Structures are given as structure tokens and as C-alpha cells.
Short mmCIF file of C-alpha atoms and ligand atoms in Angstrom, two decimals:
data_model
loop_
_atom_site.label_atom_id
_atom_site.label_comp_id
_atom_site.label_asym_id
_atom_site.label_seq_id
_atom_site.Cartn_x
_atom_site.Cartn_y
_atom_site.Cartn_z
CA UNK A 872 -39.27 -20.22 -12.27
CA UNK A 873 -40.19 -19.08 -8.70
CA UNK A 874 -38.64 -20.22 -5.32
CA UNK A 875 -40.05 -19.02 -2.37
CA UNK A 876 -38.59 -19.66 1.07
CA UNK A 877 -40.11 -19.01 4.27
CA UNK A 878 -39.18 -18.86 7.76
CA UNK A 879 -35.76 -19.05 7.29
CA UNK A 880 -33.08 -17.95 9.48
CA UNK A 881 -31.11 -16.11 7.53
CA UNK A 882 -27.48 -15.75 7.17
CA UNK A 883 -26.97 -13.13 4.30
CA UNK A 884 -22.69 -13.50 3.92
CA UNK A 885 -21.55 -11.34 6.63
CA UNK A 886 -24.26 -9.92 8.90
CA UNK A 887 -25.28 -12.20 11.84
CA UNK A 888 -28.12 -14.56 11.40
CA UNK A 889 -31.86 -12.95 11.20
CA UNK A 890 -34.77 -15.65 11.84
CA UNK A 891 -37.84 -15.65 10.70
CA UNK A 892 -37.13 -14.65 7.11
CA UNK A 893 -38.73 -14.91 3.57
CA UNK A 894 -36.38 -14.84 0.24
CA UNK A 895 -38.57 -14.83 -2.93
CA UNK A 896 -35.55 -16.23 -6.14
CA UNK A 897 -37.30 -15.45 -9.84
CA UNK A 898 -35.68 -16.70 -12.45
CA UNK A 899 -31.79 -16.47 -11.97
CA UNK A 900 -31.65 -13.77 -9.30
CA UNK A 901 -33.48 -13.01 -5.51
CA UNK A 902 -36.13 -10.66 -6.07
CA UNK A 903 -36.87 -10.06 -2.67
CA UNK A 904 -35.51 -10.49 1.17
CA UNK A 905 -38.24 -9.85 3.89
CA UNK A 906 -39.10 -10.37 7.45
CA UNK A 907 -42.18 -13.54 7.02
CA UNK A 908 -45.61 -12.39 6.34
CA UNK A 909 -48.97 -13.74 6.13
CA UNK A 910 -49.29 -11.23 2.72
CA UNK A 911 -45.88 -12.43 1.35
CA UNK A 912 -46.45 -16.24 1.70
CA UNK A 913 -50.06 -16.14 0.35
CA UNK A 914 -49.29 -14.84 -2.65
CA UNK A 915 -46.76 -16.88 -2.86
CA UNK A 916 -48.75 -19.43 -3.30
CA UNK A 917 -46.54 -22.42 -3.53
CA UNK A 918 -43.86 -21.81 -1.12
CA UNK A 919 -40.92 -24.22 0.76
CA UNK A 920 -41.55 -24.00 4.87
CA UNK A 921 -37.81 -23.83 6.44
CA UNK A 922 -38.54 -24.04 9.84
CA UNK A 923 -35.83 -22.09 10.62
CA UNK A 924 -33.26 -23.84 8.93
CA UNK A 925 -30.47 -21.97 7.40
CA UNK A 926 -30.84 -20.07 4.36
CA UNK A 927 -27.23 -18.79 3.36
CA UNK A 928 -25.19 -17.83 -0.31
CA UNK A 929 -23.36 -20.48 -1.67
CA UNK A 930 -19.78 -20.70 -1.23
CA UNK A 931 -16.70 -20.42 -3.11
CA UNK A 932 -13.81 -22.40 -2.95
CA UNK A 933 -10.73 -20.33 -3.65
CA UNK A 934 -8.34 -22.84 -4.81
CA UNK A 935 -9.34 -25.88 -6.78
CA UNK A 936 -7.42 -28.26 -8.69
CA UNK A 937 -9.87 -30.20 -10.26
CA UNK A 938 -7.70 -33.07 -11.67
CA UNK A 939 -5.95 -33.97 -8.14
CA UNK A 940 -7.10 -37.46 -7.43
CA UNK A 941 -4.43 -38.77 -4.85
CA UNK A 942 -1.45 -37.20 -5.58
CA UNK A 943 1.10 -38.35 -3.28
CA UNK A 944 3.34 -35.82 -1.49
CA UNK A 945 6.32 -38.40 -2.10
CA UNK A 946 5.66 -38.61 -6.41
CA UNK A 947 5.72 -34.62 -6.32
CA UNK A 948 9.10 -33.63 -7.87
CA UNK A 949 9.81 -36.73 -8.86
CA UNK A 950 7.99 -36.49 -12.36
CA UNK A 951 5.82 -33.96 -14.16
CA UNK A 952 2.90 -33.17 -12.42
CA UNK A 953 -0.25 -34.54 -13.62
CA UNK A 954 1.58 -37.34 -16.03
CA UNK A 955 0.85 -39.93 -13.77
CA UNK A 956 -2.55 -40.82 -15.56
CA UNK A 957 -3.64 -40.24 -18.88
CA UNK A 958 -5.66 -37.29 -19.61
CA UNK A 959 -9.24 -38.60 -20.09
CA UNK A 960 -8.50 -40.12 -16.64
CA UNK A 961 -7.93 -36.63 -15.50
CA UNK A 962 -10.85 -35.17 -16.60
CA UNK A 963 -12.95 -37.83 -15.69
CA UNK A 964 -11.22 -37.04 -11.36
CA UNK A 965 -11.85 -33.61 -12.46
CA UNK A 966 -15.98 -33.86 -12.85
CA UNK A 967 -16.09 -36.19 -9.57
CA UNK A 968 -14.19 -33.59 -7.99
CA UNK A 969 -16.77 -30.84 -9.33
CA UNK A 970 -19.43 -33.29 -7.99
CA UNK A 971 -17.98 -33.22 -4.44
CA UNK A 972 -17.46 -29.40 -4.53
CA UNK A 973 -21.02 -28.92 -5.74
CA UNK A 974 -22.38 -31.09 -2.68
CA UNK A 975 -20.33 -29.50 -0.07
CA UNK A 976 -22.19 -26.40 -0.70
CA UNK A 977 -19.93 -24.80 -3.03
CA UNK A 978 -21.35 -23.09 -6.01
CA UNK A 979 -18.29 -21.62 -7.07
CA UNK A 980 -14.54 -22.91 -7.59
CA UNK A 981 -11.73 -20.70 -8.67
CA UNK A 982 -8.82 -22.84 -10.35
CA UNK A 983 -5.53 -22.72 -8.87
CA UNK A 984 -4.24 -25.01 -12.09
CA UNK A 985 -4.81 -28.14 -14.04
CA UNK A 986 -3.67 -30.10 -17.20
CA UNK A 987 -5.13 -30.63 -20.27
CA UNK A 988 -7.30 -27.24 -20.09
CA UNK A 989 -9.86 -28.90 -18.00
CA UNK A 990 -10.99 -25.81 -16.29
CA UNK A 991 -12.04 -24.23 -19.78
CA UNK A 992 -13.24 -27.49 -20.88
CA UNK A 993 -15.29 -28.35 -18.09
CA UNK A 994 -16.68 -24.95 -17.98
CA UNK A 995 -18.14 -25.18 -21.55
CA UNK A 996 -19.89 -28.52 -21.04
CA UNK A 997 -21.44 -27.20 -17.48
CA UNK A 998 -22.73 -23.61 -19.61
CA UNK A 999 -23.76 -26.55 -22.42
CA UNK A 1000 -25.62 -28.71 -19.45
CA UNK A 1001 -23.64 -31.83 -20.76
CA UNK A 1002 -22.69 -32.19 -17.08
CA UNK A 1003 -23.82 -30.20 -13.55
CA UNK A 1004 -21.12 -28.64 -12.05
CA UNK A 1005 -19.87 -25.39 -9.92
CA UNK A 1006 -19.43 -22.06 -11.34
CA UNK A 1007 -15.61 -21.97 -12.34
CA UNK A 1008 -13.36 -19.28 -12.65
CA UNK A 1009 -10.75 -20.98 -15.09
CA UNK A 1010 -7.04 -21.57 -14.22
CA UNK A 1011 -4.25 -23.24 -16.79
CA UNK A 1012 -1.18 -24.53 -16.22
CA UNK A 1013 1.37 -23.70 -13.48
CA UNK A 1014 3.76 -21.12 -15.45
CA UNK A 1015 7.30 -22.08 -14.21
CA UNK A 1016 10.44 -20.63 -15.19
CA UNK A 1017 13.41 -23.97 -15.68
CA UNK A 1018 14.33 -25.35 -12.96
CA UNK A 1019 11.92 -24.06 -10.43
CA UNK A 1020 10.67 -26.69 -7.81
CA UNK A 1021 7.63 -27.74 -10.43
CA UNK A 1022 10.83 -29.13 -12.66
CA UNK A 1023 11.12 -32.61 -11.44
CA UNK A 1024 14.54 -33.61 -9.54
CA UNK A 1025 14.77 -36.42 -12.36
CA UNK A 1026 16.77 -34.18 -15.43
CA UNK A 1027 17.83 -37.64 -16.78
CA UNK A 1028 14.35 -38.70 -18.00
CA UNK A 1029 13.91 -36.73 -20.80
CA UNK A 1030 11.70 -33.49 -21.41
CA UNK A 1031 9.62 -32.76 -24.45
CA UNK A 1032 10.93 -30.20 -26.68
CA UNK A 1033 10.37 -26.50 -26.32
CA UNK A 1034 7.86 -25.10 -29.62
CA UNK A 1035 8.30 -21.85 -29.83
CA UNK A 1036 10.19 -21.09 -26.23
CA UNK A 1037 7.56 -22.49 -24.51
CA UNK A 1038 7.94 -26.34 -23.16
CA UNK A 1039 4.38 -27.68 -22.21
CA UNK A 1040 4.12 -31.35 -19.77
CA UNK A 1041 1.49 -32.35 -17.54
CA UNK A 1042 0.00 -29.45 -15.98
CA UNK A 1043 3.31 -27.53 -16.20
CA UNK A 1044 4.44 -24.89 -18.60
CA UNK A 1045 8.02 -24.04 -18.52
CA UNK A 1046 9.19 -20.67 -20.38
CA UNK A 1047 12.18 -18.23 -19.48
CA UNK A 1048 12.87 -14.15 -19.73
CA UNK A 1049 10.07 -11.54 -20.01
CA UNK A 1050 9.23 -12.58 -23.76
CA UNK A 1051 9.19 -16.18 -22.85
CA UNK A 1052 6.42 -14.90 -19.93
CA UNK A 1053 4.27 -13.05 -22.39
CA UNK A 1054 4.39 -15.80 -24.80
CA UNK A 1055 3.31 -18.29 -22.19
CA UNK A 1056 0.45 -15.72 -20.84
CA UNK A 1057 -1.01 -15.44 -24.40
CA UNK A 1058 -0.72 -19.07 -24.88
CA UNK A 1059 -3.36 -19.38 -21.93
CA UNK A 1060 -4.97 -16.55 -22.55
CA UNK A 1061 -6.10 -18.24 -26.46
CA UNK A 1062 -7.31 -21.24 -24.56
CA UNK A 1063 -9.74 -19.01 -22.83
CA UNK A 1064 -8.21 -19.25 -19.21
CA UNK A 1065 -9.12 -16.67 -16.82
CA UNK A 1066 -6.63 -16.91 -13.82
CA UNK A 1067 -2.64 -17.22 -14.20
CA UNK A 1068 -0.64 -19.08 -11.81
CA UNK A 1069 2.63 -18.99 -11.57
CA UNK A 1070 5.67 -19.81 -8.82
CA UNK A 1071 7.78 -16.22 -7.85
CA UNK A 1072 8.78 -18.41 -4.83
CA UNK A 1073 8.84 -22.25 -3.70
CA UNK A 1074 8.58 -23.39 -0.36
CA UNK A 1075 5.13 -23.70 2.01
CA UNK A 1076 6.00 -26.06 4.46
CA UNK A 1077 9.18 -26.96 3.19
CA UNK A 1078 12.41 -24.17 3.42
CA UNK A 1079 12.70 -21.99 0.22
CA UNK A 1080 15.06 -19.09 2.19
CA UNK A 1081 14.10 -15.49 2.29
CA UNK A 1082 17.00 -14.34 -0.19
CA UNK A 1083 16.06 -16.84 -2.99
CA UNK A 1084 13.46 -16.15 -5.50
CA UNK A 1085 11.89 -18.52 -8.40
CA UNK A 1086 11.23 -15.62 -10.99
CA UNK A 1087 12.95 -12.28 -11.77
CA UNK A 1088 11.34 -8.84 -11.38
CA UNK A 1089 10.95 -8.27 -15.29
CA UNK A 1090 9.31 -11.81 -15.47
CA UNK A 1091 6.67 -11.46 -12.82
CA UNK A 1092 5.93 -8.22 -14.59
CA UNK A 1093 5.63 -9.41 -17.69
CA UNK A 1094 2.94 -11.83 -16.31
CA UNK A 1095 0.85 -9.69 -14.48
CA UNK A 1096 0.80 -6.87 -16.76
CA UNK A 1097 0.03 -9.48 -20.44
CA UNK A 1098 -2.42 -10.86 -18.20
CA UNK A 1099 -4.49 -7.99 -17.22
CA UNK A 1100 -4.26 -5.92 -20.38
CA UNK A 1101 -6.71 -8.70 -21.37
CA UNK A 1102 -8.89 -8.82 -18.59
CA UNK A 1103 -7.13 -11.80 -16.70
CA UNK A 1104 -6.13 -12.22 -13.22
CA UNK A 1105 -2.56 -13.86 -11.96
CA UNK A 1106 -2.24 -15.94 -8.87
CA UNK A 1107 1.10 -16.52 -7.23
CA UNK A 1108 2.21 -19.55 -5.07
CA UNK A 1109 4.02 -17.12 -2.61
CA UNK A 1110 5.74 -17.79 0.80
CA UNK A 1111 8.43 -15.22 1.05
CA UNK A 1112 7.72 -12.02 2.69
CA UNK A 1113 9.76 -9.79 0.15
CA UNK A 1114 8.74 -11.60 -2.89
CA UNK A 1115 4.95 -10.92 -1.57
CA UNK A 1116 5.98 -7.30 -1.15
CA UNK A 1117 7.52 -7.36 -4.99
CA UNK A 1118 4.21 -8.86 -6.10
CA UNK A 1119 1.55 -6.64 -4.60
CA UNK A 1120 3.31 -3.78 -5.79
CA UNK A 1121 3.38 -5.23 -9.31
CA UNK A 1122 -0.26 -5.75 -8.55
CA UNK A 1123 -0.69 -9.47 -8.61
CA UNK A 1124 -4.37 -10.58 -7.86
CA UNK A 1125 -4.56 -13.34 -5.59
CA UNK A 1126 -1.27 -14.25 -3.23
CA UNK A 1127 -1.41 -18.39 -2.29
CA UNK A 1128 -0.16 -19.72 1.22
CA UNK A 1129 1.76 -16.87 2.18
CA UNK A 1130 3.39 -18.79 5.20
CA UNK A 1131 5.93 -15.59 5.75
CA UNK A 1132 3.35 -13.01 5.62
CA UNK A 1133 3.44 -10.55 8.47
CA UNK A 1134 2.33 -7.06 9.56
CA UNK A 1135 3.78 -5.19 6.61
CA UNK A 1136 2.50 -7.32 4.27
CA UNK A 1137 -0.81 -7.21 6.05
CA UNK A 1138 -1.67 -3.65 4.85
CA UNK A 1139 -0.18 -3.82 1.46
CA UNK A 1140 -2.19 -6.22 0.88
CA UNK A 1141 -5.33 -4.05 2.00
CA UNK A 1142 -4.00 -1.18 0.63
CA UNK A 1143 -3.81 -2.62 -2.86
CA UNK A 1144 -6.90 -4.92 -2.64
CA UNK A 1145 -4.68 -7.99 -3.22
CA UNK A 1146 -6.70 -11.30 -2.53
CA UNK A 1147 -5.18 -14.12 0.00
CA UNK A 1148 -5.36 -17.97 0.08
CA UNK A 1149 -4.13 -19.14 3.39
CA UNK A 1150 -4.85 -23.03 2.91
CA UNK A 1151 -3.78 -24.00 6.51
CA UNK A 1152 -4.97 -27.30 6.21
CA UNK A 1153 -2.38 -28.92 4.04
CA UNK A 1154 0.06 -27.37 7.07
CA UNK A 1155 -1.96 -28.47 9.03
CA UNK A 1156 -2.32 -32.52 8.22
CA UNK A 1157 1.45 -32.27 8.31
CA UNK A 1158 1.93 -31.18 11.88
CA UNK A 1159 3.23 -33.61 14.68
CA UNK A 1160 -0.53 -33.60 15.83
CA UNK A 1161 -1.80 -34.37 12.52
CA UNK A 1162 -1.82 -37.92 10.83
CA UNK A 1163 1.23 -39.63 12.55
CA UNK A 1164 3.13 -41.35 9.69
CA UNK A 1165 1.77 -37.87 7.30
CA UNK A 1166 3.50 -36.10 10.29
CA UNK A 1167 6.66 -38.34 9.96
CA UNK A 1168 7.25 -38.35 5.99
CA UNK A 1169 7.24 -34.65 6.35
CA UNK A 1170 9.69 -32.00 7.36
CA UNK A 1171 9.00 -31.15 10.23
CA UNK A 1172 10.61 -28.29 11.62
CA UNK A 1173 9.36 -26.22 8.65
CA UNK A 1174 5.67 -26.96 9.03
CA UNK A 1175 5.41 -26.28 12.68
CA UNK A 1176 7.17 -23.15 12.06
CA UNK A 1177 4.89 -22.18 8.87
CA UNK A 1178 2.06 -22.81 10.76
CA UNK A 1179 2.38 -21.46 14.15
CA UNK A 1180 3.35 -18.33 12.43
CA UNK A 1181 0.10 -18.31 10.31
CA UNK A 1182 -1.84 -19.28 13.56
CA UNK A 1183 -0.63 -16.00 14.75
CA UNK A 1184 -0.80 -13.65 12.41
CA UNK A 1185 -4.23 -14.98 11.05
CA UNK A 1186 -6.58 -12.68 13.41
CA UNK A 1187 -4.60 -10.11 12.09
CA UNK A 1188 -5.72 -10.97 8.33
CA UNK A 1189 -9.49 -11.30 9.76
CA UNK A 1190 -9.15 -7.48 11.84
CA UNK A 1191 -7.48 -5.79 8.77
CA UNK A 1192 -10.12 -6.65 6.24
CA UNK A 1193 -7.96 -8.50 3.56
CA UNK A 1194 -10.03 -10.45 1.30
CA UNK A 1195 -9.22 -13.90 2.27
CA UNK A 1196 -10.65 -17.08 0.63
CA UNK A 1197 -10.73 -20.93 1.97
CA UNK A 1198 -9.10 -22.42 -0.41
CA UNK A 1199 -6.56 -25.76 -0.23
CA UNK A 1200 -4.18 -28.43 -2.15
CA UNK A 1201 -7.30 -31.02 -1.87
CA UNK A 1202 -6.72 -34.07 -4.18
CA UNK A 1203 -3.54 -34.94 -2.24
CA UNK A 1204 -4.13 -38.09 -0.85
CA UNK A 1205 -4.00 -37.26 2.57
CA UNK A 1206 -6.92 -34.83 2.07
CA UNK A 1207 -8.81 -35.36 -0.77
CA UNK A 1208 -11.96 -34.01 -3.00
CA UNK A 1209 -14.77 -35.57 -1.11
CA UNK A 1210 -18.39 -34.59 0.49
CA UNK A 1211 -17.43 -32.01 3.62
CA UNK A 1212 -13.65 -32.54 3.35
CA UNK A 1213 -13.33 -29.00 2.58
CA UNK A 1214 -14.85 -28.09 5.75
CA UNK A 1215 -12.20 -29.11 8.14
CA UNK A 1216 -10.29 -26.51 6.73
CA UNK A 1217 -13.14 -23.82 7.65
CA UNK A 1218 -12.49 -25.54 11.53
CA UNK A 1219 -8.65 -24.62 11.27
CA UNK A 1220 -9.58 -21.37 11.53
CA UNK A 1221 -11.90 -20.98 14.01
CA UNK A 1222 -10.54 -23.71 16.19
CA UNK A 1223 -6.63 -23.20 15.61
CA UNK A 1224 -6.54 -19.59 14.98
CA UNK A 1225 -9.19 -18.04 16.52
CA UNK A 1226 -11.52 -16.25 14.27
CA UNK A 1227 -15.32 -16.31 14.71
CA UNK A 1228 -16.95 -18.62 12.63
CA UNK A 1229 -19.42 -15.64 10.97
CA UNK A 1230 -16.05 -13.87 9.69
CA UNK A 1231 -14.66 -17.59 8.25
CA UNK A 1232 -18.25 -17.83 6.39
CA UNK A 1233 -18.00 -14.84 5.21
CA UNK A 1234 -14.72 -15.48 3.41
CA UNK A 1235 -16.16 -18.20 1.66
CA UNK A 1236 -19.56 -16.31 0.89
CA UNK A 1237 -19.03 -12.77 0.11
CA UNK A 1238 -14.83 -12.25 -0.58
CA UNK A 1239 -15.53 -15.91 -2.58
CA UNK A 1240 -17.93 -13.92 -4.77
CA UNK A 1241 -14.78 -11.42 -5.05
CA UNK A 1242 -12.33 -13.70 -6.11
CA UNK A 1243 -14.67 -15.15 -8.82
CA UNK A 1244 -15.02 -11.67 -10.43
CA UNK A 1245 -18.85 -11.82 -9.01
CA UNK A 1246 -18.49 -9.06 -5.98
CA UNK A 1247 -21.22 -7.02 -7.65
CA UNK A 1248 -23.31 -9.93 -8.22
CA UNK A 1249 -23.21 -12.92 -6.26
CA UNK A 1250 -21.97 -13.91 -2.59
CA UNK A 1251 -24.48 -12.27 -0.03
CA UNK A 1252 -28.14 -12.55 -0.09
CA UNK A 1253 -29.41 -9.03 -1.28
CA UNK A 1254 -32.11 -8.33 -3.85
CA UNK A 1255 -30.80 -8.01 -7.41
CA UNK A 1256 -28.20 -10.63 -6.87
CA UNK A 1257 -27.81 -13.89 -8.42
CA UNK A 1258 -29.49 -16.70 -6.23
CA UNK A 1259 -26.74 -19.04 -5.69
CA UNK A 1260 -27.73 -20.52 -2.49
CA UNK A 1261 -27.61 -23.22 0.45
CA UNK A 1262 -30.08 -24.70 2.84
CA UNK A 1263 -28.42 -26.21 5.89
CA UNK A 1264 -30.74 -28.53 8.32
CA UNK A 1265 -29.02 -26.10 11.50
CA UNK A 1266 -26.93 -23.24 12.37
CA UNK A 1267 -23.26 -23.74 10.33
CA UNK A 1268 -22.40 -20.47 12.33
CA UNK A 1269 -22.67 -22.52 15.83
CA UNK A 1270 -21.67 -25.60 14.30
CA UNK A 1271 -18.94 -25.88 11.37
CA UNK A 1272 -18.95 -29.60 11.65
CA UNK A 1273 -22.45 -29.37 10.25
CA UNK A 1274 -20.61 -28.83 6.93
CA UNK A 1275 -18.40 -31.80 7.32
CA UNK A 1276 -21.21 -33.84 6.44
CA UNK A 1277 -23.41 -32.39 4.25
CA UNK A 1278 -24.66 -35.10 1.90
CA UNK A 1279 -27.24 -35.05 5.92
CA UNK A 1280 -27.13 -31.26 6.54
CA UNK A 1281 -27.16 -29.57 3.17
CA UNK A 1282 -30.94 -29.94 1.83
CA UNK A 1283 -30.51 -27.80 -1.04
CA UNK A 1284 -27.66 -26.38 -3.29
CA UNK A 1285 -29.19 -23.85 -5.97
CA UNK A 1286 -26.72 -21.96 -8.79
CA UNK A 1287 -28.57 -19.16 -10.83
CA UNK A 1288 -31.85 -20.01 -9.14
CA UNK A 1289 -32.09 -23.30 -10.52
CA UNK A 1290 -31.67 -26.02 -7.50
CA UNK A 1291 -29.21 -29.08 -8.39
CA UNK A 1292 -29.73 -30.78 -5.44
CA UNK A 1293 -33.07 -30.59 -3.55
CA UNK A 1294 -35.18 -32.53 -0.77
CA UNK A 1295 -37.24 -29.83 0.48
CA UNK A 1296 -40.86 -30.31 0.13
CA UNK A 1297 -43.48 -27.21 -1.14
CA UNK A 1298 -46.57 -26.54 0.37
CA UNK A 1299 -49.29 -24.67 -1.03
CA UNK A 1300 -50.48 -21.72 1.98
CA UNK A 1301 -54.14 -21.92 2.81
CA UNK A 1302 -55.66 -18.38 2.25
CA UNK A 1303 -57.49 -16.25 4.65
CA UNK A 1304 -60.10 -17.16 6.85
CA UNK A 1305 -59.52 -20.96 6.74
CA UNK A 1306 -55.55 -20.32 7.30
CA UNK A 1307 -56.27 -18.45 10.42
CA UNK A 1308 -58.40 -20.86 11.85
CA UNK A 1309 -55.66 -23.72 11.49
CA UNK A 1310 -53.31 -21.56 13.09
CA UNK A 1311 -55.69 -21.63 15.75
ZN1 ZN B 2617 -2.15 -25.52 -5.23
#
């Protein structure tokens, strides 16, 4: 199949916009990126007139947990995680929450954890066409050592047993001591996932102190190092500035929240190519400013101060070149999967801390290509690469809100070149003679 777009202005992941621009997709992958031409779009034949709407990659959204459906902040510690339903209810949040990534514009998700090995699961009926869905990179469970903050405040209700070391509940897997770590790596590993996640600190808007820590050094290296001997990546909820120090230098993939993270941490995070997932937007719901009675139920002291430190340090992130990805706890049910929700947290930061709007899309586009493992391949328009794309009726680069609503703005979402949502209309260009008399 052939897609051929013309007169589009053209935002190619991190460049600024170019108008006036033809992108010809065969089969899976773009073929060819051009200024318009009366040659091109003739032998094009059937082609799709933009207008000058925006032609840009699709993005990625670096944190997903699919099964979230309304998780309340106050149930969280108070059982396991993810028990609160049964599991076919899960997965069946899980492909609705796919749905609403898909038409947001997001052609990519990378999982941040789920239960029931949804991630892997889901992924093999999207690759079987059984249901339409986002590229997913494919997280597990949440590997927590006992009595991190995942293990719920209520010891008295009892746990299932531990098989073999390893004590599985919900979306949580508990396991202790280097072996235990390995053990519980390989476990997900079997089950085909492709990202680890596990907890070498608590905290992000609530206290976890500087001088505590969730795993030891010899289990955080037993993680990273099972993990990538085959190939998989680790992600680490981390808000400590030390503990993110101890990870990057044990040369963990993808550091989440980060509320501590500062200067130093800044360029060993460059230096080592280590991937960041700021989600300010769950901070951000929870400041004073934010939903009143949200703002109330939480702490407050620690969010304002997590967050005005991010605010700061943020342009700092953007000028040093770390690979950061948008990326949030959505499916909490004060900001949940749905159509453009994940946009406001694109606005946070432009509007809160700063950052030009190009750079923001560009996290999202190109590093989002990164984080899924596609850098080579996907997340800027460029010939050769896969044609996982977006057409936006305006400019998203003058106007994030656009992307708020995008069931209106977002006229086509195409994965692999084959488009899985699409209103645009082709028209057949007249040829010679007769085409330059009705352009008069
Ligand atoms: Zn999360």
C-alpha cells in the first residue's frame, strides 16, 4: 500500500516546521520526504491534499499502566495493587486504555507495570490483529523487595505464600537478596517482558528521606545486570538524588520521577545515556492550585516542594540533552486514560517550566522512539524509517491544547504505514495540460 501526502507542513521530530511538504509511506516505511512538486504528486496519482495541516511522527508515551482504571490515591497502600478487580476486568481497562492512547496520537506506549502480564498479552493479540492497539514495549510487575511502600500498611490480612522465594499479588512481586532479584528477573523475563521495574526508593510527592533506600546495592545489581544479559531494560521509580547516582552508575535504563534530581545528576545521566520520566502532572494535580479537595487529601508540603524543584531544574534537563520522555501515573482517578488527557501533561512543561513546545514534542517523537528500542527506526520523519505518523487539523507546536482534544484535531493516526484512524479524503491529480489550466 501507498500513502501519499501533500502540502503538508511538516514537523519531522525535532527540526522546526517546513510547509509545503510531500511524504510518499510504501508499505510499512516513508520512502520519500520532499519539498511539493507538480512531478511528485502526478505520479502519485492518488494522493491526500493537507492543506497545510500538520504532518508529524507519532508519539510515544513513556510510562503506561495499562490496567489503571481509577485507582484512588487513598486505596494505594491499603491493599495489593491491582486486586481491587478481577483480572479479566483488568484487561478489559487495559484495551480501553490502549484505545485512548492510540487516539491521542500515540503510536507507541512503554509499560511502566501491570498485573496479570497484560503488556505481553495485549501485545500478542495487537501483532495477531485480534484487537488495534499502540506499539508496546512490555513491562511486568513492580519488583519490590518486603516491606517496601508497594507492601500494603495492612500485614494482618494475609499474603499468599512465597513459591520458590518469590511471592506474586496483584501487579506486585515481592522477592529479597541478590538471588531472590535474579529469580524474580528471570521469572519476567520467561513471560516475555521487555522492561523491569522496580522501587530502589519510595517517595514522589510524599517524604521518603535522602538517607533511606528501598533496595540494597547487590540487589539493584542483580536486577540490572540479569536483565540486560538478556536483552532487557530496567526502570526504576527513583526520587532520591544518591540512589539515582547508585543507579546510573549500575547502568539502569530509564530513571522515573526523579523529584531530587539536580545538576550532578543532570550529566550522569547524559554521560551514561540514562533515559528520564519526569511525569509532573501527577505533582502537579496535587498542588494547592490544582483540584482543591485533590490538593487537600494530599501532603502538601512535599508536593510543592517536589515540584517547584522540578520546575526549576527542568530547563536544565531540556539544555543538557538527556533523553526525557512524557510519561505519567494516568489511570488514577484524578487523571485518567482518556482522549487528550495525556496532553495536559505536554502543557506542564511548556507552561510551568518553560521549555519550548518543539523541544517537549520532540521528547515524545524522537527520544519516545529511544525509549521503545526504535531510535534507529521510528520517531522522526526521515526516509527509511517506519511510518508511524499523525495528521493534526493545525500547528500542535503553537498550540498544545490542540492535542487535548484530538478525537477534532487528530485526522489520522497511522502505525507501520497502515492508518487506524482516518478521515482524510484522496484525490486523484489531474495531469498536465488540463491541471495547469485549473490552476489557472
Ligand atoms: Zn507509575
Amino acid at each position: 500500500m501507498r500513502t501519499f501526502f501533500h502540502n503538508a507542513r511538516l514537523f519531522d521530530g525535532e527540526n522546526d516546521p517546513v510547509n509545503g511538504m510531500s511524504v510518499v509511506v510504501e508499505g510499512e516505511r516513508i520512502i520519500e520526504v520532499a519539498p511539493d512538486s507538480d512531478e511528485l504528486r502526478e505520479a502519485a496519482g492518488e494522493h491526500i491534499e493537507l492543506g497545510g495541516k500538520t504532518l508529524m511522527p507519532g508519539m510515544t508515551q513513556g510510562h503506561f499502566h495499562a490496567d489503571y482504571g481509577g485507582l484512588r490515591l487513598a486505596d494505594v497502600g491499603k491493599a495489593y495493587l491491582s486486586t481491587q478487580k478481577p483480572a479479566a476486568y483488568n484487561v478489559a481497562v487495559a484495551i480501553e486504555n490502549l484505545g485512548h492512547a492510540l487516539q491521542s496520537g500515540y503510536t507507541s506506549v512503554v509499560g511502566a507495570a501491570c498485573s496479570f502480564d497484560i503488556d505481553v498479552s495485549l501485545k500478542m493479540a495487537i501483532a495477531d490483529g485480534r484487537i488495534t492497539g499502540p506499539r508496546i514495549r512490555a513491562c511486568g510487575l513492580h519488583i519490590n523487595t518486603t516491606s517496601n511502600e508497594n507492601d500494603p500498611n495492612s500485614w494482618w490480612i494475609p499474603a499468599p505464600e512465597r513459591q520458590d522465594g518469590l511471592q506474586i499479588v496483584g501487579a506486585e512481586l515481592f522477592a529479597d537478596g541478590a538471588e531472590g532479584m535474579r529469580k524474580a528477573v528471570r521469572h519476567q523475563l520467561r513471560r516475555k517482558v521487555e522492561v523491569i521495574k522496580i522501587f530502589p526508593s519510595g517517595g514522589h510527592g510524599i517524604d521518603f528521606p535522602e538517607h533511606l533506600r528501598s533496595m540494597t546495592h547487590a540487589e539493584l545489581e542483580a536486577v540490572i545486570t540479569t536483565a540486560h544479559e538478556r536483552g532487557a531494560i530496567v526502570r526504576g521509580h527513583i526520587t532520591t538524588k544518591s540512589m539515582m547516582l547508585e543507579c546510573i552508575e549500575l547502568g539502569i535504563d530509564i530513571i522515573d520521577h526523579g523529584d531530587y534530581l539536580d545538576e550532578e545528576v543532570i550529566e550522569a545521566m547524559v554521560k551514561a545515556g540514562t533515559m528520564y520520566v519526569p511525569s509532573m502532572l501527577f505533582l502537579k494535580k496535587l498542588m494547592p492550585s490544582g483540584e482543591g479537595e485533590l490538593a487537600r487529601a494530599s501532603q502538601l508540603e512535599p508536593v510543592v516542594r517536589s515540584f517547584e524543584h522540578l520546575r526549576k531544574v527542568m530547563p536544565l534537563v531540556a539544555k543538557a540533552g538527556v533523553i526525557a520522555v512524557p510519561g505519567d501515573d494516568y489511570g488514577l482517578e484524578f487523571m485518567m486514560h482518556e482522549a487528550g488527557g495525556y496532553a495536559e501533561e505536554l502543557e506542564v512543561y511548556v507552561n510551568d517550566c518553560g521549555i519550548p513546545a518543539r523541544d517537549v514534542l520532540t521528547w515524545a517523537t524522537r527520544n519516545g522512539a529511544i525509549m521503545m528500542g526504535m531510535g534507529d527506526e521510528a520517531g522522526l520523519i526521515r526516509a527509511g524509517r517506519l511510518a508511524d505518523l499523525l495528521v493534526i487539523d493545525g500547528d500542535p507546536l503553537a498550540d498544545l491544547s490542540l492535542l487535548r482534544r484530538p478525537l477534532e484535531t487528530i485526522d489520522m493516526v497511522m502505525i507501520g504505514g497502515k492508518p487506524l484512524k482516518d478521515r482524510l479524503a484522496r484525490t486523484v491529480a489531474a495531469k498536465g495540460k488540463a491541471a495547469a489550466m485549473a490552476a489557472g
